[in-house]
Short mmCIF file of C-alpha atoms and ligand atoms in Angstrom, two decimals:
data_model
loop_
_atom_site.label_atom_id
_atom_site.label_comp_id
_atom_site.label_asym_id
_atom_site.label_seq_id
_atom_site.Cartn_x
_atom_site.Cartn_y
_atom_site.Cartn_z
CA UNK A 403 66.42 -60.01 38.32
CA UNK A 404 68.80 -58.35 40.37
CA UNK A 405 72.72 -59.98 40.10
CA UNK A 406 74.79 -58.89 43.44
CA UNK A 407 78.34 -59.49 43.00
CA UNK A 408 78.62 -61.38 46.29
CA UNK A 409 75.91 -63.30 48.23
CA UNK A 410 77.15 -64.61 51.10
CA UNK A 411 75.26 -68.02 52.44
CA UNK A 412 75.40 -67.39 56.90
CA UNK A 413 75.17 -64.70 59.33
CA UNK A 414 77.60 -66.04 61.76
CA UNK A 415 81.40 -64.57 62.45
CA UNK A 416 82.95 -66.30 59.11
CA UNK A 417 79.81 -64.39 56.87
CA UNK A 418 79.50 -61.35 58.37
CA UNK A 419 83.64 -60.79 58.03
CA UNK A 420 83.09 -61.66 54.56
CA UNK A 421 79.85 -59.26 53.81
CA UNK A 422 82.25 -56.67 55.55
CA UNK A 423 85.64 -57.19 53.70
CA UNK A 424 83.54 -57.47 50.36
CA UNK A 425 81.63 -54.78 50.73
CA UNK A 426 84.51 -52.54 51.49
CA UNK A 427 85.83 -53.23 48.39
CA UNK A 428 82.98 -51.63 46.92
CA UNK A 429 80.93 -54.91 46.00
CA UNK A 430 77.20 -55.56 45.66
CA UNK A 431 76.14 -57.91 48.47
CA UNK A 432 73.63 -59.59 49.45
CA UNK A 433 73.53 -62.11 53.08
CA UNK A 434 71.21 -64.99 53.58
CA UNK A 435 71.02 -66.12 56.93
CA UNK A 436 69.11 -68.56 58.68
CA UNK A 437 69.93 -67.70 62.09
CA UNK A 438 73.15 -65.75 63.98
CA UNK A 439 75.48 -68.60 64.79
CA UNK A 440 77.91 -68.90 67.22
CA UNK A 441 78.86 -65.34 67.70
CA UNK A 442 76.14 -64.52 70.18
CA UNK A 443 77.24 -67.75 72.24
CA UNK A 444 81.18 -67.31 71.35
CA UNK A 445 83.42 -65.30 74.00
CA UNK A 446 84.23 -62.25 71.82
CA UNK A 447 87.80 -63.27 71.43
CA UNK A 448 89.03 -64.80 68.19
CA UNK A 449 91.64 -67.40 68.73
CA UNK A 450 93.84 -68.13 65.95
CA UNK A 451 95.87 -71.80 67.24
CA UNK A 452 99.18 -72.73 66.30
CA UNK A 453 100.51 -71.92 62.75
CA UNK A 454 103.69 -73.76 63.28
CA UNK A 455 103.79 -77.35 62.07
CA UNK A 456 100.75 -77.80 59.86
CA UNK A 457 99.36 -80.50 58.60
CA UNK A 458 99.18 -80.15 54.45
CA UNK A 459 95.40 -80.03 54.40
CA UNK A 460 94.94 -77.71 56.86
CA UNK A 461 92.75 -75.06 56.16
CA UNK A 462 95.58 -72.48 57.28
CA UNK A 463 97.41 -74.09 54.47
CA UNK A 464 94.67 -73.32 51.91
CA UNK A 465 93.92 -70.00 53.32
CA UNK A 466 98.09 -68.52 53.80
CA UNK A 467 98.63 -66.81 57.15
CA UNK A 468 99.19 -63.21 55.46
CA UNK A 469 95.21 -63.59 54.70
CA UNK A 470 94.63 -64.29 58.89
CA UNK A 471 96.98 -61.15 59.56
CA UNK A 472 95.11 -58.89 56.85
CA UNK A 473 91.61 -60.08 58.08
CA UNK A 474 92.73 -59.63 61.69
CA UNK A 475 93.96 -55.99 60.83
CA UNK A 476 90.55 -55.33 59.08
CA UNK A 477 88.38 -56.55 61.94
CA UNK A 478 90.52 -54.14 64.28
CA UNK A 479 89.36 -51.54 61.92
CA UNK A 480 85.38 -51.97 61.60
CA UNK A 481 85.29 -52.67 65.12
CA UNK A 482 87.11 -49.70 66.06
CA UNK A 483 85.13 -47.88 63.64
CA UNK A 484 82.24 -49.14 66.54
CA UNK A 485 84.04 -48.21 69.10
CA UNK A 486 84.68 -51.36 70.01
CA UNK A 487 88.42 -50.96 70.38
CA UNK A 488 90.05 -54.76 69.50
CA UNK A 489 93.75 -55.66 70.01
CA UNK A 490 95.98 -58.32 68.49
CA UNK A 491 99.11 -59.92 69.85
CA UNK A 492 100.33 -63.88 69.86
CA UNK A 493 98.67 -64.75 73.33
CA UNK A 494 96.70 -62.11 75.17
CA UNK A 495 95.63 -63.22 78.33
CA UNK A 496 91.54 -63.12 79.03
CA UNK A 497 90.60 -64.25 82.74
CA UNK A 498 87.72 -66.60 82.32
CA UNK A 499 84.62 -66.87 85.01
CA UNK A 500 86.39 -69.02 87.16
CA UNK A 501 89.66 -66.94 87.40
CA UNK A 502 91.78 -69.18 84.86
CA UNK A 503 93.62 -67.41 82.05
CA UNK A 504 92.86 -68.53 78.29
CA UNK A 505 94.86 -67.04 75.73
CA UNK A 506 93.28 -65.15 72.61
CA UNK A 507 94.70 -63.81 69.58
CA UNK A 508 92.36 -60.66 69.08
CA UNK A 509 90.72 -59.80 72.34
CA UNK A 510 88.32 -56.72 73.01
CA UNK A 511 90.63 -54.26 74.84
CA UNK A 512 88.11 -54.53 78.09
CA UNK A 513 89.19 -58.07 78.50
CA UNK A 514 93.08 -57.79 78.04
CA UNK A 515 94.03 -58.80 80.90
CA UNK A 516 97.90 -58.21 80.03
CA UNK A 517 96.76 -54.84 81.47
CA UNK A 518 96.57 -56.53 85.30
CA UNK A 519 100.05 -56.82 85.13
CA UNK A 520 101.31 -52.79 85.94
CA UNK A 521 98.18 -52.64 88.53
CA UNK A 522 99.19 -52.91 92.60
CA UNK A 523 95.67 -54.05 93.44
CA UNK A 524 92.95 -56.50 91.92
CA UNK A 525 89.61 -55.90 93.24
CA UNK A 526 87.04 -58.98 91.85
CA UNK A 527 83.29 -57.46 92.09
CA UNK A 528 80.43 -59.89 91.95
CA UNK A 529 76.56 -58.84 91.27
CA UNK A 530 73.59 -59.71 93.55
CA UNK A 531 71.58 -62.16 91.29
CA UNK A 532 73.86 -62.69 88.62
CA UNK A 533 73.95 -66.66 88.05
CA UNK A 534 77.31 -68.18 87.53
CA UNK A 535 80.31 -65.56 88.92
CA UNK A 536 81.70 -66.03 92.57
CA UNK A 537 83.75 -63.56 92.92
CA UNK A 538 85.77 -65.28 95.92
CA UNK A 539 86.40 -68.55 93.62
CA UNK A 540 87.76 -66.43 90.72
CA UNK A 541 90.18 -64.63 93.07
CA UNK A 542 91.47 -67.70 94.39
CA UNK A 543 92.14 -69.13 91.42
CA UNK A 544 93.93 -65.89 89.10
CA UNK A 545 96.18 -65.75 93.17
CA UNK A 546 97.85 -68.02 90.97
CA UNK A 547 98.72 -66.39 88.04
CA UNK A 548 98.96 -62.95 89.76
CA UNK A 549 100.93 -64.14 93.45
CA UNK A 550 102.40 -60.50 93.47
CA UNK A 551 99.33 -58.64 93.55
CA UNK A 552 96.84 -57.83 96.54
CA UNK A 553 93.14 -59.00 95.85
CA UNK A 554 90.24 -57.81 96.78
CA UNK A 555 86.60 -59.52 96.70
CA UNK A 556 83.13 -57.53 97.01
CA UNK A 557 80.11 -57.92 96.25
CA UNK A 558 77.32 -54.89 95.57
CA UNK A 559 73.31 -55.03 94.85
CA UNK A 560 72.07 -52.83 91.55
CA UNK A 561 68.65 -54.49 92.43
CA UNK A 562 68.91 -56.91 89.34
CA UNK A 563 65.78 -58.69 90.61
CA UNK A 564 64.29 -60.42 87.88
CA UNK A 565 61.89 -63.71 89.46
CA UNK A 566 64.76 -65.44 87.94
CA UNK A 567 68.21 -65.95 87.44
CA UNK A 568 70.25 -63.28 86.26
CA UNK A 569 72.42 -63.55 83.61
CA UNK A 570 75.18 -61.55 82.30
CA UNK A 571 73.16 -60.31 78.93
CA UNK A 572 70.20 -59.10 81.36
CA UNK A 573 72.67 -57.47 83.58
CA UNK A 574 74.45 -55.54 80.34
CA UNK A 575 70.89 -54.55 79.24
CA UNK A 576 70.36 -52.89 82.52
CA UNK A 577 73.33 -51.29 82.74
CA UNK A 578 73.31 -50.00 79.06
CA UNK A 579 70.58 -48.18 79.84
CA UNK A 580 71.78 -46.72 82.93
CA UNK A 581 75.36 -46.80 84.08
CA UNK A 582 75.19 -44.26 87.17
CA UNK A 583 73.91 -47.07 89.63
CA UNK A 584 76.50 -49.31 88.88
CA UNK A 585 79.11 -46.40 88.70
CA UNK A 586 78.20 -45.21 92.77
CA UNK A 587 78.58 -48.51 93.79
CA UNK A 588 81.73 -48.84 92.27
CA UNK A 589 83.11 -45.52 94.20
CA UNK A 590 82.59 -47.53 97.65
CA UNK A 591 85.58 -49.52 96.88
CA UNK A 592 87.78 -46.66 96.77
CA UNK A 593 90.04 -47.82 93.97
CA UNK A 594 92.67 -45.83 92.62
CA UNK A 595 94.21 -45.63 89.10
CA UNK A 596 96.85 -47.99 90.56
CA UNK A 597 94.17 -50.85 90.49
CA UNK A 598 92.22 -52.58 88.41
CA UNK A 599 88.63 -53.90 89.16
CA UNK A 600 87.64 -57.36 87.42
CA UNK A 601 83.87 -57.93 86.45
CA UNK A 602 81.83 -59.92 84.34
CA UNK A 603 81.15 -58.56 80.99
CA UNK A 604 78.10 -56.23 81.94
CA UNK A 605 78.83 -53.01 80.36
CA UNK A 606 76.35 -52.90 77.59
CA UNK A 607 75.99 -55.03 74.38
CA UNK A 608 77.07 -52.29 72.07
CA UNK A 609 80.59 -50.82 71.66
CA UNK A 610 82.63 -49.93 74.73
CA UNK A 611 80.35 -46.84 76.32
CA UNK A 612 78.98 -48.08 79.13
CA UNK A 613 82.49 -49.37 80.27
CA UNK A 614 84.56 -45.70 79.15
CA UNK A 615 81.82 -43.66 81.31
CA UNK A 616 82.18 -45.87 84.52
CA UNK A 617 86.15 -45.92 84.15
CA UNK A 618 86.11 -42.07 83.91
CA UNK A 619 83.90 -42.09 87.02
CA UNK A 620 86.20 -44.43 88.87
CA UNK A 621 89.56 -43.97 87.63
CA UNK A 622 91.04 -48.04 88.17
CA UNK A 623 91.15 -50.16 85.06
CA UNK A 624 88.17 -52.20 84.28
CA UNK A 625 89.02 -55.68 83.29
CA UNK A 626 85.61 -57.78 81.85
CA UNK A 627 86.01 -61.92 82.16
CA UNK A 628 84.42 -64.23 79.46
CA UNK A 629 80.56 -65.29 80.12
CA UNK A 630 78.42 -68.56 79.58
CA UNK A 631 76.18 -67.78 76.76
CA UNK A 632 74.53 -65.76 75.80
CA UNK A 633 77.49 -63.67 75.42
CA UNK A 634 77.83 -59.34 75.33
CA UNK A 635 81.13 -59.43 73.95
CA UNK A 636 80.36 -61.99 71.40
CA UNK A 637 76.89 -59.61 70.84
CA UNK A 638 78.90 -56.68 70.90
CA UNK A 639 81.26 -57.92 68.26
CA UNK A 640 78.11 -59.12 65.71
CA UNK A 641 76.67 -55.77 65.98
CA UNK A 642 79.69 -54.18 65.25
CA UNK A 643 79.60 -56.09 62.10
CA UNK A 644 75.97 -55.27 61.61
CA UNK A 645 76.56 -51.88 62.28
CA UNK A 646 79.42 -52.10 59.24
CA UNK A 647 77.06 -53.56 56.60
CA UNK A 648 74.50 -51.71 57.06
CA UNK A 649 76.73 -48.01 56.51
CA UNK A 650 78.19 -49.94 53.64
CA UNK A 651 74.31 -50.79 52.05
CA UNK A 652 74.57 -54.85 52.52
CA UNK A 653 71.14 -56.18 52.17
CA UNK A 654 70.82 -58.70 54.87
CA UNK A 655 68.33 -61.35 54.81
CA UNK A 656 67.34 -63.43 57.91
CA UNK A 657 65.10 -65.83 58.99
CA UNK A 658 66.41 -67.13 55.45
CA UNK A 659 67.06 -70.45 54.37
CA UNK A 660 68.67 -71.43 51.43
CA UNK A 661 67.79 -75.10 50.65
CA UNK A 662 69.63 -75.28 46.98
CA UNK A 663 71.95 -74.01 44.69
CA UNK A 664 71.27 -73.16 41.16
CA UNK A 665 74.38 -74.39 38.71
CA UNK A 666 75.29 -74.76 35.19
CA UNK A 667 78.23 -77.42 35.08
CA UNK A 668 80.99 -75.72 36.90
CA UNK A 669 78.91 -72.37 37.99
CA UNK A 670 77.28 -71.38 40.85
CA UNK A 671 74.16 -68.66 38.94
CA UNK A 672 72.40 -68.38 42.45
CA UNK A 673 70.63 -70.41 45.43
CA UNK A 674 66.93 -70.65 46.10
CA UNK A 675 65.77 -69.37 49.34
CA UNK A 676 62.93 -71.06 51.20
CA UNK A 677 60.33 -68.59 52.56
CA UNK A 678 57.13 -69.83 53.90
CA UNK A 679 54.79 -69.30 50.43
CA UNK A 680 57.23 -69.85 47.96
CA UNK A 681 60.41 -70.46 46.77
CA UNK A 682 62.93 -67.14 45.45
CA UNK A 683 66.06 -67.08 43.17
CA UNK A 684 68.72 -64.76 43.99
CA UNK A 685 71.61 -64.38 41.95
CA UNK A 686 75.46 -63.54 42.29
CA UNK A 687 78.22 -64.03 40.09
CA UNK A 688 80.00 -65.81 43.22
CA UNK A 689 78.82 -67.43 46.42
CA UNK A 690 80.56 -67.47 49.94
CA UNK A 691 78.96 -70.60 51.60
CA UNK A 692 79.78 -69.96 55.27
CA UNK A 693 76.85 -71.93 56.88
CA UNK A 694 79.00 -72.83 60.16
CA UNK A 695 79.38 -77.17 59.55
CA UNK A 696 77.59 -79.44 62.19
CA UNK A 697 77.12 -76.54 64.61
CA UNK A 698 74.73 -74.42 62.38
CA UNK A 699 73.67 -77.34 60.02
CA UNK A 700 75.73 -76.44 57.30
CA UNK A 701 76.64 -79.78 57.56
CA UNK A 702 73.87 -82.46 58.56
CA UNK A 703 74.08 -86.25 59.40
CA UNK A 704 70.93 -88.35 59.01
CA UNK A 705 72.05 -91.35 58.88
CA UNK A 706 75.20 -92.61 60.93
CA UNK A 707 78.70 -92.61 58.69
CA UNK A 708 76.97 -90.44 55.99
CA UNK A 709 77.42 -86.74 56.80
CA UNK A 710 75.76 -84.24 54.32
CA UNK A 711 76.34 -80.59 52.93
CA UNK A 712 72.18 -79.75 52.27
CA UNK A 713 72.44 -76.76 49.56
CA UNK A 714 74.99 -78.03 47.05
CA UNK A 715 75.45 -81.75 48.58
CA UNK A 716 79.13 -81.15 48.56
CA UNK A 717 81.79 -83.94 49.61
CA UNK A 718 82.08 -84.22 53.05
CA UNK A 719 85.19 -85.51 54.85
CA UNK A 720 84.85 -87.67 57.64
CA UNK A 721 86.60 -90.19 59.98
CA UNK A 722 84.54 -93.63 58.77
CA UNK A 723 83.70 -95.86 61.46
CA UNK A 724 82.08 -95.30 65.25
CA UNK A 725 85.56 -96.41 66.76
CA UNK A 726 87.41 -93.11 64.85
CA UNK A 727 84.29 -90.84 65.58
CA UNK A 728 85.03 -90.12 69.07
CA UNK A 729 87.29 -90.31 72.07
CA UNK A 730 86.30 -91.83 75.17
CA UNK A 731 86.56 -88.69 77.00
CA UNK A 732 84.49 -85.41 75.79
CA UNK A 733 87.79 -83.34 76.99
CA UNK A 734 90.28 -85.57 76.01
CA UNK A 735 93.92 -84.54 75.02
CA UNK A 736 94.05 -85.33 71.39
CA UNK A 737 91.19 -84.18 68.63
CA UNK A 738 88.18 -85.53 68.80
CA UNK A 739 86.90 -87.32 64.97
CA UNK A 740 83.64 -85.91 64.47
CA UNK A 741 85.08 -82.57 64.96
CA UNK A 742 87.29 -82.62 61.89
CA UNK A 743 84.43 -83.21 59.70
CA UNK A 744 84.12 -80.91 57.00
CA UNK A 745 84.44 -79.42 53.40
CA UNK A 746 88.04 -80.15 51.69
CA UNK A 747 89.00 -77.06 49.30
CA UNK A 748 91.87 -76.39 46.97
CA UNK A 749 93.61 -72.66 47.47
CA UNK A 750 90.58 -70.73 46.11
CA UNK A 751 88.73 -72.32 48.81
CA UNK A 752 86.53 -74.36 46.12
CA UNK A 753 84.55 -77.21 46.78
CA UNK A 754 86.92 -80.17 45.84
CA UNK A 755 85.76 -84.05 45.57
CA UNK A 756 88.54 -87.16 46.73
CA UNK A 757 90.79 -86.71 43.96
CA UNK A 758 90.83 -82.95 44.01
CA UNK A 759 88.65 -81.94 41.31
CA UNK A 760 87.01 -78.97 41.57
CA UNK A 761 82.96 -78.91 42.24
CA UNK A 762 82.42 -75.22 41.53
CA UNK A 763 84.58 -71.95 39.94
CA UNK A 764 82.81 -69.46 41.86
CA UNK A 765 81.65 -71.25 45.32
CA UNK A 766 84.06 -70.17 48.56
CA UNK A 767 84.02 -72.28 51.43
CA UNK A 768 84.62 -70.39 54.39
CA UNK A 769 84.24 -70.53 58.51
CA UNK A 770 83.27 -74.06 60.14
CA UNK A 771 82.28 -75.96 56.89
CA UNK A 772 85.96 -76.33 56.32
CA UNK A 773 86.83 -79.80 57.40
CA UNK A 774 90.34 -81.52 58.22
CA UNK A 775 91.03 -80.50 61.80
CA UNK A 776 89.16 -80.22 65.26
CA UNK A 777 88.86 -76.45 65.67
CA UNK A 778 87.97 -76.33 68.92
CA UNK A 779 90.53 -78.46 70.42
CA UNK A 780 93.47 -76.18 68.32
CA UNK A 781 91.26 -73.58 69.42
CA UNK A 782 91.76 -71.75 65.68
CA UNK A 783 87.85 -71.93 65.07
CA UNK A 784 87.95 -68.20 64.86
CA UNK A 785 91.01 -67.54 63.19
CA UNK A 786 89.62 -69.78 60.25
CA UNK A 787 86.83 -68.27 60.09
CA UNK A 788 87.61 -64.67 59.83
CA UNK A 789 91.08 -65.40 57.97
CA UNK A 790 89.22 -68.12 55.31
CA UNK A 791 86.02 -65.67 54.82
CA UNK A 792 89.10 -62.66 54.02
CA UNK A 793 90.19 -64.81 51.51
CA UNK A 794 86.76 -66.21 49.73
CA UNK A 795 85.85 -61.99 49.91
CA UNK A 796 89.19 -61.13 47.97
CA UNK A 797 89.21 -63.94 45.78
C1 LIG B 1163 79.81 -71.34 72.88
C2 LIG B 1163 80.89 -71.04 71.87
C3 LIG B 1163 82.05 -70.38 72.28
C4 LIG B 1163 83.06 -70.11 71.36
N1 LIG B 1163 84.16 -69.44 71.79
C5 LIG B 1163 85.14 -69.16 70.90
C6 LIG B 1163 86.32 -68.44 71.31
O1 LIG B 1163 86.48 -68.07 72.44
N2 LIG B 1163 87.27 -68.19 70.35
C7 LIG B 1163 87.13 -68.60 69.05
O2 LIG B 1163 88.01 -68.33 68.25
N3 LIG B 1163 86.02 -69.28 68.63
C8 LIG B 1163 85.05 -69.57 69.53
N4 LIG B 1163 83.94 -70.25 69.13
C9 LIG B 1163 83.88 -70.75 67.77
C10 LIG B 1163 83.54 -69.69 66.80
O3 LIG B 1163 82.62 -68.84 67.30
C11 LIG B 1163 83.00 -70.32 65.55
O4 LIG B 1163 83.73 -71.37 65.22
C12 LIG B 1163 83.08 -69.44 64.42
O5 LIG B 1163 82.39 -68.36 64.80
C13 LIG B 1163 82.49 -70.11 63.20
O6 LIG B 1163 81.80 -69.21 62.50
P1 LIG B 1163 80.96 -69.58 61.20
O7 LIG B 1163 80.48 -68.27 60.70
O8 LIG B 1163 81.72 -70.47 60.31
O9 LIG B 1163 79.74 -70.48 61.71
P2 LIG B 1163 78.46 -70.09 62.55
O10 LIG B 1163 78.76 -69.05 63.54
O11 LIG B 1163 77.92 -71.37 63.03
O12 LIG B 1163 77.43 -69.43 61.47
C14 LIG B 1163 76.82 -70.18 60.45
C15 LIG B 1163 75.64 -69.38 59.94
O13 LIG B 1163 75.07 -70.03 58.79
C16 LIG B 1163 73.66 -70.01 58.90
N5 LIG B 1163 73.11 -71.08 58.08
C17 LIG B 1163 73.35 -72.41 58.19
N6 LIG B 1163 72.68 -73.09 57.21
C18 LIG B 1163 72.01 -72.15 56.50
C19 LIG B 1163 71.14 -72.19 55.37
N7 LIG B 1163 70.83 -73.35 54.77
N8 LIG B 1163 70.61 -71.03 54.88
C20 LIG B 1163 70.94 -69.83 55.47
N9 LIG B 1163 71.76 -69.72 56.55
C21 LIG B 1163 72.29 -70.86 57.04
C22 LIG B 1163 73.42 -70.16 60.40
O14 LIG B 1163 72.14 -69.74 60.77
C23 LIG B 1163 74.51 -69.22 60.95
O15 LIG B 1163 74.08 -67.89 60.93
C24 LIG B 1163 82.91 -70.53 70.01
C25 LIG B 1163 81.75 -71.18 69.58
C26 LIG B 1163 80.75 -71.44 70.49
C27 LIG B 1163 79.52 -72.15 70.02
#
């Protein structure tokens, strides 16, 4: 029986990094996956949250912020390597759907919209069909961030009938295949390279092509908003990933489900993988358990108050008690409970129970499992994941 070096437990942004980063350093590995996550849902933009002022079991404090600045300096790599060009900087503007700005941490260079900011005018282009982006609304709303600049709303037709409503993954599809159509219509507006032309994230769901051939064509700056799922930027940045793996020789399981892990005392040997005959072994002299916490079901809650980990029925941390589980409001200004659920670790990112023993020598928590703080309010889910699966990789 084969023994990889690494296998890696989830396909979603916190396993594939750590596939990638282990793989570059010439190491055998193998990914189990269920399903693909969050990345194909997720914006495309990692956000990293505040570093300043942490709380002592913060992940960040487990994982050290040199490991988030090497991880985001290798993901600027592979994805380049995809031509999927990637910048980093403390708070990159991205203009969302509705013409707010959110600020990101590594942002795919077609959404920096730090770019907008030499441009005279902004030109906001909707798509017949395309559910979800008035281009008059946005405009109205980035006014605000932008009251210097000149805007400019159109709308054109590429014909995107489908019987039903468009979204932006059809639309990026379509285009992919064929930029030209999209390109003419483009022309009408008579944009120069003074201006910049904001649209939703259309241009293909693989590296930045479709996007450099229309801006040749066109000359103005091309600035692509976020999406409602499913996402092309988040697609875009998975199969940049896949892309990676597979040059390096990753073998890459889906539609795989490990159900339990295989230990002697203090060792992780391998998990068993549920297919739907039997059951398989595979083995690895360490395991990266990035199964995504309540979002992907690496964590699962039955019963009320009793929150599980399935594979190795690790410790899981959790506010006790329906009163500390939520807040009255869904978007409410302090973390919500249920969000910090999660895996505790010690600076190896190993399991650890309530008094800090460690579970396992060779099992790496990485990505959403890791409990402790409400990543979505902090808005650091991504930074923890790619920083925490750079770390479990290296370790
Ligand atoms: C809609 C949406 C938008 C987001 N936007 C942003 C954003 O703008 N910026 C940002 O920083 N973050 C964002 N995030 C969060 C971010 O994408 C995730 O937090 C981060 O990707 C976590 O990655 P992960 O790999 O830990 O988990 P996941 O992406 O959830 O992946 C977990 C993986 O484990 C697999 N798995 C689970 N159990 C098993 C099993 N037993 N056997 C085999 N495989 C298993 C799952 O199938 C999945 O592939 C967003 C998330 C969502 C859902």
């Amino acid at each position: 029986m084969k023994i990889s070096d690494v296998i890696v437990v989830g396909g979603g942004l916190a396993g594939l990094m750590a596939a990638a980063v282990a793989a570059s350093r010439k190491q055998s590995v193998t990914v189990l996956t269920y399903g693909s996550g969050s990345l194909p849902l997720a914006s495309g933009t990692i956000d990293f949250g505040s570093l300043k002022n942490l709380p002592a079991h913060h992940p960040y404090k487990k994982i050290g912020v040199s490991n988030l600045n090497a991880a985001a300096k290798f993901l600027v790599d592979i994805t380049a390597q995809a031509n999927l060009p990637y910048v980093v900087g403390e708070k990159i503007p991205v203009v969302t759907a509705v013409g707010t700005l959110k600020y990101s941490a590594l942002v795919p260079e077609s959404m920096d919209a730090s770019q907008l900011a030499g441009k005279k005018k902004i030109f906001v282009v909707e798509l017949a069909g395309l559910k979800d982006f008035y281009a008059p609304m946005l405009a109205d709303n980035l006014k605000k961030f932008f009251p210097d600049k000149t805007f400019e709303t159109a709308k054109i037709d590429l014909h995107l009938l489908g019987g039903r409503d468009i979204t932006c993954m059809d639309a990026a599809q379509l285009i992919a295949d064929n930029e030209q159509p999209l390109a003419n219509e483009l022309k009408t507006l008579n944009a120069t390279a003074d201006d910049a032309i904001i649209l939703p994230p259309i241009f293909g769901v693989m590296g930045n092509f479709s996007r450099s051939t229309v801006q040749t064509q066109i000359k103005a700056q091309i600035i692509e908003t976020t999406c409602l799922p499913p996402s092309p930027p988040g697609i875009r940045l998975q199969r940049a990933f896949m892309k990676f793996l597979q040059s390096s020789g990753v073998k890459f399981f889906e539609n795989t489900k490990v159900v339990r892990g295989v230990v002697e005392g203090r060792k992780v040997t391998g998990v068993v993988v549920e297919n739907v005959v039997r059951e398989k072994i595979f083995r690895a002299k360490k395991i990266i358990l990035a199964t995504g916490g309540f979002y992907s079901s690496g964590i699962t809650m039955r019963d009320f108050d009793n929150p599980r980990e399935p594979i190795f029925d690790l410790p899981v941390f959790f506010p006790t008690g329906a009163e500390n589980w939520s807040n009255a409001q869904l978007f409410s200004d302090k973390p919500q409970g249920f969000a910090t659920t999660g895996i505790f670790t010690n600076e190896r990112l190993n399991p650890i129970d309530a008094d800090g023993n460690v579970l396992f020598d060779n099992l790496h928590v990485v990505g959403n499992n890791l409990g402790g703080v409400d990543k979505i309010f902090e808005r650091s889910a991504g930074g923890i994941a790619i920083a925490s699966a750079y770390k479990g990789a290296t370790l």
